[in-house]
PDB file of C-alpha atoms in Angstrom:
ATOM      1  CA  ASP A 179     -17.352 -10.481   5.156  1.00  0.00           C
ATOM      2  CA  THR A 180     -13.825  -9.299   5.650  1.00  0.00           C
ATOM      3  CA  ALA A 181     -11.833  -9.858   2.473  1.00  0.00           C
ATOM      4  CA  VAL A 182      -8.350  -9.673   3.973  1.00  0.00           C
ATOM      5  CA  SER A 183      -8.081 -10.117   7.714  1.00  0.00           C
ATOM      6  CA  GLN A 184      -5.105  -9.878  10.038  1.00  0.00           C
ATOM      7  CA  THR A 185      -4.611 -10.884  13.635  1.00  0.00           C
ATOM      8  CA  PRO A 186      -3.794  -9.383  15.987  1.00  0.00           C
ATOM      9  CA  LYS A 187      -4.671  -5.757  15.311  1.00  0.00           C
ATOM     10  CA  TYR A 188      -2.333  -4.549  18.037  1.00  0.00           C
ATOM     11  CA  LEU A 189       0.776  -6.212  19.378  1.00  0.00           C
ATOM     12  CA  VAL A 190       2.924  -4.813  22.174  1.00  0.00           C
ATOM     13  CA  THR A 191       5.965  -6.837  23.138  1.00  0.00           C
ATOM     14  CA  GLN A 192       9.452  -6.671  24.604  1.00  0.00           C
ATOM     15  CA  MET A 193      12.679  -6.606  22.653  1.00  0.00           C
ATOM     16  CA  GLY A 194      14.060 -10.043  21.981  1.00  0.00           C
ATOM     17  CA  ASN A 195      10.692 -11.789  21.873  1.00  0.00           C
ATOM     18  CA  ASP A 196       9.386 -13.841  18.960  1.00  0.00           C
ATOM     19  CA  LYS A 197       5.937 -13.036  17.577  1.00  0.00           C
ATOM     20  CA  SER A 198       3.688 -13.973  14.684  1.00  0.00           C
ATOM     21  CA  ILE A 199       1.102 -12.079  12.681  1.00  0.00           C
ATOM     22  CA  LYS A 200      -1.516 -13.997  10.767  1.00  0.00           C
ATOM     23  CA  CYS A 201      -3.196 -13.057   7.512  1.00  0.00           C
ATOM     24  CA  GLU A 202      -6.080 -14.680   5.718  1.00  0.00           C
ATOM     25  CA  GLN A 203      -7.887 -13.736   2.523  1.00  0.00           C
ATOM     26  CA  ASN A 204     -11.216 -15.123   1.381  1.00  0.00           C
ATOM     27  CA  LEU A 205     -11.094 -13.620  -2.099  1.00  0.00           C
ATOM     28  CA  GLY A 206      -9.674 -16.687  -3.802  1.00  0.00           C
ATOM     29  CA  HIS A 207      -6.584 -14.737  -4.793  1.00  0.00           C
ATOM     30  CA  ASP A 208      -3.354 -16.409  -5.827  1.00  0.00           C
ATOM     31  CA  THR A 209      -0.911 -13.821  -4.545  1.00  0.00           C
ATOM     32  CA  MET A 210      -0.357 -12.422  -1.076  1.00  0.00           C
ATOM     33  CA  TYR A 211       1.984  -9.763   0.251  1.00  0.00           C
ATOM     34  CA  TRP A 212       3.419  -8.295   3.407  1.00  0.00           C
ATOM     35  CA  TYR A 213       4.168  -4.581   3.666  1.00  0.00           C
ATOM     36  CA  LYS A 214       5.764  -2.535   6.433  1.00  0.00           C
ATOM     37  CA  GLN A 215       4.575   1.018   7.056  1.00  0.00           C
ATOM     38  CA  ASP A 216       6.930   3.030   9.220  1.00  0.00           C
ATOM     39  CA  SER A 217       6.184   5.992  11.456  1.00  0.00           C
ATOM     40  CA  LYS A 218       6.498   8.355   8.500  1.00  0.00           C
ATOM     41  CA  LYS A 219       3.804   6.403   6.648  1.00  0.00           C
ATOM     42  CA  PHE A 220       6.308   5.086   4.125  1.00  0.00           C
ATOM     43  CA  LEU A 221       4.984   1.786   2.783  1.00  0.00           C
ATOM     44  CA  LYS A 222       7.462  -0.814   1.627  1.00  0.00           C
ATOM     45  CA  ILE A 223       6.944  -4.319   0.322  1.00  0.00           C
ATOM     46  CA  MET A 224       8.612  -7.093   2.291  1.00  0.00           C
ATOM     47  CA  PHE A 225       7.451 -10.350   0.744  1.00  0.00           C
ATOM     48  CA  SER A 226       5.194 -11.684  -1.941  1.00  0.00           C
ATOM     49  CA  TYR A 227       3.903 -15.229  -2.306  1.00  0.00           C
ATOM     50  CA  ASN A 228       2.153 -16.736  -5.298  1.00  0.00           C
ATOM     51  CA  ASN A 229       0.367 -20.024  -4.696  1.00  0.00           C
ATOM     52  CA  LYS A 230       2.423 -20.662  -1.573  1.00  0.00           C
ATOM     53  CA  GLU A 231       5.719 -19.935  -3.317  1.00  0.00           C
ATOM     54  CA  LEU A 232       7.950 -17.014  -2.436  1.00  0.00           C
ATOM     55  CA  ILE A 233       8.365 -14.670  -5.397  1.00  0.00           C
ATOM     56  CA  ILE A 234       9.571 -11.444  -3.819  1.00  0.00           C
ATOM     57  CA  ASN A 235      11.868 -11.118  -0.855  1.00  0.00           C
ATOM     58  CA  GLU A 236      13.060  -7.576  -0.445  1.00  0.00           C
ATOM     59  CA  THR A 237      16.082  -6.844   1.707  1.00  0.00           C
ATOM     60  CA  VAL A 238      14.415  -7.874   4.911  1.00  0.00           C
ATOM     61  CA  PRO A 239      16.424  -9.229   7.870  1.00  0.00           C
ATOM     62  CA  ASN A 240      16.235 -12.991   8.108  1.00  0.00           C
ATOM     63  CA  ARG A 241      14.597 -12.559  11.510  1.00  0.00           C
ATOM     64  CA  PHE A 242      11.455 -12.144   9.414  1.00  0.00           C
ATOM     65  CA  SER A 243      10.129 -15.391   8.015  1.00  0.00           C
ATOM     66  CA  PRO A 244       6.900 -15.636   6.052  1.00  0.00           C
ATOM     67  CA  LYS A 245       5.007 -18.891   5.989  1.00  0.00           C
ATOM     68  CA  SER A 246       2.200 -19.800   3.610  1.00  0.00           C
ATOM     69  CA  PRO A 247       0.405 -23.002   4.621  1.00  0.00           C
ATOM     70  CA  ASP A 248      -2.023 -22.550   1.738  1.00  0.00           C
ATOM     71  CA  LYS A 249      -2.761 -19.850  -0.778  1.00  0.00           C
ATOM     72  CA  ALA A 250      -5.375 -18.214   1.472  1.00  0.00           C
ATOM     73  CA  HIS A 251      -2.938 -17.656   4.319  1.00  0.00           C
ATOM     74  CA  LEU A 252       0.355 -15.841   4.657  1.00  0.00           C
ATOM     75  CA  ASN A 253       1.716 -15.545   8.166  1.00  0.00           C
ATOM     76  CA  LEU A 254       4.669 -13.454   9.263  1.00  0.00           C
ATOM     77  CA  HIS A 255       6.941 -14.672  12.013  1.00  0.00           C
ATOM     78  CA  ILE A 256       9.454 -12.329  13.574  1.00  0.00           C
ATOM     79  CA  ASN A 257      12.314 -13.550  15.747  1.00  0.00           C
ATOM     80  CA  SER A 258      14.318 -11.528  18.248  1.00  0.00           C
ATOM     81  CA  LEU A 259      12.234  -8.400  17.901  1.00  0.00           C
ATOM     82  CA  GLU A 260      14.068  -5.073  17.831  1.00  0.00           C
ATOM     83  CA  LEU A 261      12.918  -1.531  18.530  1.00  0.00           C
ATOM     84  CA  GLY A 262      13.141  -0.696  14.828  1.00  0.00           C
ATOM     85  CA  ASP A 263      10.572  -3.356  14.025  1.00  0.00           C
ATOM     86  CA  SER A 264       7.876  -1.129  15.499  1.00  0.00           C
ATOM     87  CA  ALA A 265       5.577  -0.288  12.610  1.00  0.00           C
ATOM     88  CA  VAL A 266       2.255  -1.144  11.068  1.00  0.00           C
ATOM     89  CA  TYR A 267       2.355  -4.333   9.029  1.00  0.00           C
ATOM     90  CA  PHE A 268      -0.138  -4.720   6.225  1.00  0.00           C
ATOM     91  CA  CYS A 269      -1.080  -7.896   4.468  1.00  0.00           C
ATOM     92  CA  ALA A 270      -2.516  -7.696   0.956  1.00  0.00           C
ATOM     93  CA  SER A 271      -3.672 -10.002  -1.791  1.00  0.00           C
ATOM     94  CA  SER A 272      -4.300  -9.854  -5.518  1.00  0.00           C
ATOM     95  CA  GLN A 273      -5.807 -12.205  -8.051  1.00  0.00           C
ATOM     96  CA  ASP A 274      -2.713 -12.634 -10.120  1.00  0.00           C
ATOM     97  CA  SER A 275       0.752 -11.205  -9.979  1.00  0.00           C
ATOM     98  CA  THR A 276       2.019 -11.835 -13.493  1.00  0.00           C
ATOM     99  CA  SER A 277       0.307  -9.038 -15.370  1.00  0.00           C
ATOM    100  CA  GLY A 278       1.033  -6.281 -12.909  1.00  0.00           C
ATOM    101  CA  GLU A 279      -2.441  -4.917 -13.457  1.00  0.00           C
ATOM    102  CA  GLU A 280      -4.100  -6.466 -10.495  1.00  0.00           C
ATOM    103  CA  THR A 281      -5.475  -4.362  -7.705  1.00  0.00           C
ATOM    104  CA  GLN A 282      -4.151  -5.266  -4.312  1.00  0.00           C
ATOM    105  CA  TYR A 283      -6.611  -5.570  -1.459  1.00  0.00           C
ATOM    106  CA  PHE A 284      -5.210  -4.645   1.907  1.00  0.00           C
ATOM    107  CA  GLY A 285      -5.917  -5.928   5.355  1.00  0.00           C
ATOM    108  CA  PRO A 286      -6.575  -3.588   8.303  1.00  0.00           C
ATOM    109  CA  GLY A 287      -2.982  -3.682   9.481  1.00  0.00           C
ATOM    110  CA  THR A 288      -1.249  -4.893  12.625  1.00  0.00           C
ATOM    111  CA  ARG A 289       0.278  -2.207  14.775  1.00  0.00           C
ATOM    112  CA  LEU A 290       3.437  -3.625  16.359  1.00  0.00           C
ATOM    113  CA  LEU A 291       5.134  -1.800  19.206  1.00  0.00           C
ATOM    114  CA  VAL A 292       8.407  -3.146  20.525  1.00  0.00           C
ATOM    115  CA  LEU A 293       9.421  -1.857  23.940  1.00  0.00           C
TER     116      LEU A 293
ATOM    117  CA  ALA Y1443      15.746   1.308  -9.977  1.00  0.00           C
ATOM    118  CA  GLN Y1444      12.111   2.279 -10.029  1.00  0.00           C
ATOM    119  CA  SER Y1445      10.979   4.986  -7.681  1.00  0.00           C
ATOM    120  CA  VAL Y1446       7.902   7.048  -6.978  1.00  0.00           C
ATOM    121  CA  SER Y1447       8.005  10.624  -5.748  1.00  0.00           C
ATOM    122  CA  GLN Y1448       5.254  12.493  -4.038  1.00  0.00           C
ATOM    123  CA  HIS Y1449       6.595  15.946  -3.405  1.00  0.00           C
ATOM    124  CA  ASN Y1450       3.717  17.227  -1.318  1.00  0.00           C
ATOM    125  CA  HIS Y1451       4.076  15.741   2.136  1.00  0.00           C
ATOM    126  CA  HIS Y1452       1.179  17.605   3.723  1.00  0.00           C
ATOM    127  CA  VAL Y1453      -1.537  19.535   1.939  1.00  0.00           C
ATOM    128  CA  ILE Y1454      -4.088  21.628   3.822  1.00  0.00           C
ATOM    129  CA  LEU Y1455      -7.203  22.841   2.023  1.00  0.00           C
ATOM    130  CA  SER Y1456     -10.569  24.307   2.852  1.00  0.00           C
ATOM    131  CA  GLU Y1457     -13.736  22.483   1.902  1.00  0.00           C
ATOM    132  CA  ALA Y1458     -14.769  23.025  -1.710  1.00  0.00           C
ATOM    133  CA  ALA Y1459     -11.221  23.863  -2.775  1.00  0.00           C
ATOM    134  CA  SER Y1460      -9.761  22.045  -5.756  1.00  0.00           C
ATOM    135  CA  LEU Y1461      -7.103  19.415  -5.188  1.00  0.00           C
ATOM    136  CA  GLU Y1462      -4.112  18.274  -7.162  1.00  0.00           C
ATOM    137  CA  LEU Y1463      -1.566  15.888  -5.665  1.00  0.00           C
ATOM    138  CA  GLY Y1464       1.624  15.317  -7.584  1.00  0.00           C
ATOM    139  CA  CYS Y1465       3.123  11.949  -8.411  1.00  0.00           C
ATOM    140  CA  ASN Y1466       6.199  11.290 -10.523  1.00  0.00           C
ATOM    141  CA  TYR Y1467       7.822   7.968 -11.217  1.00  0.00           C
ATOM    142  CA  SER Y1468      11.086   6.860 -12.691  1.00  0.00           C
ATOM    143  CA  TYR Y1469      10.900   3.942 -15.092  1.00  0.00           C
ATOM    144  CA  GLY Y1470      11.412   3.955 -18.821  1.00  0.00           C
ATOM    145  CA  GLY Y1471       9.141   1.101 -19.808  1.00  0.00           C
ATOM    146  CA  THR Y1472       5.470   0.274 -19.522  1.00  0.00           C
ATOM    147  CA  VAL Y1473       4.019   0.946 -16.114  1.00  0.00           C
ATOM    148  CA  ASN Y1474       0.782   0.385 -14.282  1.00  0.00           C
ATOM    149  CA  LEU Y1475      -0.177   3.245 -12.011  1.00  0.00           C
ATOM    150  CA  PHE Y1476      -2.341   3.410  -8.909  1.00  0.00           C
ATOM    151  CA  TRP Y1477      -3.605   5.809  -6.317  1.00  0.00           C
ATOM    152  CA  TYR Y1478      -4.516   4.369  -2.934  1.00  0.00           C
ATOM    153  CA  VAL Y1479      -6.113   6.178  -0.015  1.00  0.00           C
ATOM    154  CA  GLN Y1480      -5.767   5.471   3.683  1.00  0.00           C
ATOM    155  CA  TYR Y1481      -8.436   7.084   5.840  1.00  0.00           C
ATOM    156  CA  PRO Y1482      -7.509   7.659   9.506  1.00  0.00           C
ATOM    157  CA  GLY Y1483      -7.237   4.337  11.302  1.00  0.00           C
ATOM    158  CA  GLN Y1484      -8.175   2.324   8.229  1.00  0.00           C
ATOM    159  CA  HIS Y1485      -6.431   0.161   5.664  1.00  0.00           C
ATOM    160  CA  LEU Y1486      -5.431   1.186   2.173  1.00  0.00           C
ATOM    161  CA  GLN Y1487      -8.135   1.237  -0.492  1.00  0.00           C
ATOM    162  CA  LEU Y1488      -7.797   1.653  -4.216  1.00  0.00           C
ATOM    163  CA  LEU Y1489      -8.960   5.019  -5.564  1.00  0.00           C
ATOM    164  CA  LEU Y1490      -8.154   4.457  -9.211  1.00  0.00           C
ATOM    165  CA  LYS Y1491      -5.701   2.793 -11.553  1.00  0.00           C
ATOM    166  CA  TYR Y1492      -4.284   3.178 -15.018  1.00  0.00           C
ATOM    167  CA  PHE Y1493      -3.060   0.355 -17.249  1.00  0.00           C
ATOM    168  CA  SER Y1494      -3.661   1.529 -20.789  1.00  0.00           C
ATOM    169  CA  GLY Y1495      -6.060   3.509 -22.957  1.00  0.00           C
ATOM    170  CA  ASP Y1496      -7.481   6.890 -22.011  1.00  0.00           C
ATOM    171  CA  PRO Y1497      -4.842   8.642 -19.907  1.00  0.00           C
ATOM    172  CA  LEU Y1498      -7.543  10.401 -17.901  1.00  0.00           C
ATOM    173  CA  VAL Y1499      -8.813   7.914 -15.370  1.00  0.00           C
ATOM    174  CA  LYS Y1500     -11.909   8.316 -13.230  1.00  0.00           C
ATOM    175  CA  GLY Y1501     -11.965   6.793  -9.783  1.00  0.00           C
ATOM    176  CA  ILE Y1502     -14.259   6.571  -6.811  1.00  0.00           C
ATOM    177  CA  LYS Y1503     -15.543   9.528  -4.782  1.00  0.00           C
ATOM    178  CA  GLY Y1504     -15.054  12.033  -7.598  1.00  0.00           C
ATOM    179  CA  PHE Y1505     -11.300  11.564  -7.940  1.00  0.00           C
ATOM    180  CA  GLU Y1506      -9.511  11.425 -11.259  1.00  0.00           C
ATOM    181  CA  ALA Y1507      -5.912  11.184 -12.371  1.00  0.00           C
ATOM    182  CA  GLU Y1508      -4.106  11.972 -15.575  1.00  0.00           C
ATOM    183  CA  PHE Y1509      -1.213   9.935 -16.894  1.00  0.00           C
ATOM    184  CA  ILE Y1510       1.257  12.126 -18.786  1.00  0.00           C
ATOM    185  CA  LYS Y1511       3.867   9.794 -20.191  1.00  0.00           C
ATOM    186  CA  SER Y1512       6.236  12.539 -21.325  1.00  0.00           C
ATOM    187  CA  LYS Y1513       6.361  13.915 -17.797  1.00  0.00           C
ATOM    188  CA  PHE Y1514       6.378  10.530 -16.035  1.00  0.00           C
ATOM    189  CA  SER Y1515       3.509  11.873 -13.966  1.00  0.00           C
ATOM    190  CA  PHE Y1516       0.214  10.595 -12.649  1.00  0.00           C
ATOM    191  CA  ASN Y1517      -1.305  13.465 -10.679  1.00  0.00           C
ATOM    192  CA  LEU Y1518      -4.473  13.024  -8.662  1.00  0.00           C
ATOM    193  CA  ARG Y1519      -7.223  15.626  -8.871  1.00  0.00           C
ATOM    194  CA  LYS Y1520     -10.592  16.428  -7.387  1.00  0.00           C
ATOM    195  CA  PRO Y1521     -12.495  19.591  -8.297  1.00  0.00           C
ATOM    196  CA  SER Y1522     -14.076  20.148  -4.875  1.00  0.00           C
ATOM    197  CA  VAL Y1523     -12.847  18.434  -1.717  1.00  0.00           C
ATOM    198  CA  GLN Y1524     -14.897  17.525   1.320  1.00  0.00           C
ATOM    199  CA  TRP Y1525     -13.943  17.163   4.951  1.00  0.00           C
ATOM    200  CA  SER Y1526     -14.327  13.392   4.548  1.00  0.00           C
ATOM    201  CA  ASP Y1527     -11.433  13.399   2.054  1.00  0.00           C
ATOM    202  CA  THR Y1528      -9.022  13.891   4.941  1.00  0.00           C
ATOM    203  CA  ALA Y1529      -6.642  10.964   4.552  1.00  0.00           C
ATOM    204  CA  GLU Y1530      -3.203   9.837   3.435  1.00  0.00           C
ATOM    205  CA  TYR Y1531      -2.870   9.380  -0.329  1.00  0.00           C
ATOM    206  CA  PHE Y1532      -0.345   7.045  -1.887  1.00  0.00           C
ATOM    207  CA  CYS Y1533       0.723   6.898  -5.480  1.00  0.00           C
ATOM    208  CA  ALA Y1534       2.088   3.535  -6.613  1.00  0.00           C
ATOM    209  CA  VAL Y1535       3.778   2.073  -9.666  1.00  0.00           C
ATOM    210  CA  ASN Y1536       3.944  -1.511 -10.823  1.00  0.00           C
ATOM    211  CA  ALA Y1537       6.609  -2.090 -13.405  1.00  0.00           C
ATOM    212  CA  GLU Y1538       7.551  -5.610 -12.419  1.00  0.00           C
ATOM    213  CA  ALA Y1539       5.022  -8.349 -11.947  1.00  0.00           C
ATOM    214  CA  SER Y1540       3.799  -8.567  -8.365  1.00  0.00           C
ATOM    215  CA  LYS Y1541       5.966  -5.721  -7.113  1.00  0.00           C
ATOM    216  CA  ILE Y1542       4.361  -2.387  -6.385  1.00  0.00           C
ATOM    217  CA  ILE Y1543       6.482   0.565  -5.386  1.00  0.00           C
ATOM    218  CA  PHE Y1544       4.670   3.097  -3.224  1.00  0.00           C
ATOM    219  CA  GLY Y1545       5.416   6.772  -2.880  1.00  0.00           C
ATOM    220  CA  SER Y1546       5.962   8.239   0.552  1.00  0.00           C
ATOM    221  CA  GLY Y1547       2.377   9.459   0.738  1.00  0.00           C
ATOM    222  CA  THR Y1548       0.712  12.869   0.957  1.00  0.00           C
ATOM    223  CA  ARG Y1549      -1.308  13.759   4.004  1.00  0.00           C
ATOM    224  CA  LEU Y1550      -4.411  15.737   3.060  1.00  0.00           C
ATOM    225  CA  SER Y1551      -6.106  17.779   5.766  1.00  0.00           C
ATOM    226  CA  ILE Y1552      -9.395  19.502   5.023  1.00  0.00           C
ATOM    227  CA  ARG Y1553     -10.555  22.425   7.114  1.00  0.00           C
ATOM    228  CA  PRO Y1554     -14.325  22.346   7.654  1.00  0.00           C
TER     229      PRO Y1554
END
């Protein structure tokens, strides 16, 4: 069983398009995250949701909008895609976010290429 | 602001060599520390973590890390590396609930 799954694995699209990436976790965790990993492998948090509520929103352009229909899902919608959005996007989840001790479990990543 | 520094961007070793990857963080309070590994084409996996107690932490696959509070360091070590250890290694710090700051990663290449 895949603990944290993301779809699609690869996404190639034109500038200006709108696209979504889906994430699902079957671990029963309360908190989910989106990270962006750039071409230099630098990994940066974008958003964090706890029980469907947004708790972290780093300085991400408002073209990026996370949506959490329930605590097992956190989807990422991107409007008006730009070349600089090309990266690998990782979803992650953890049991609880309040203690800071929780291990995060990562999905396989979605490789986005904007042409 | 919190930050994590991994000064070694790319480390190349021969099999059976000993490994030490540096990690320094900047935060004056209590921190939780992690090392994650990303094998080629795969997602990040936890190697080990430190929250409290014994500053020498044992992880999976023979890795260990030592938390030295006075040096703000959490270096990763392995006495004898294998070709299968080829991967990207990320140090991470959690000083605020739900927010992990990752270092820029160290690419480890092992020569067979």
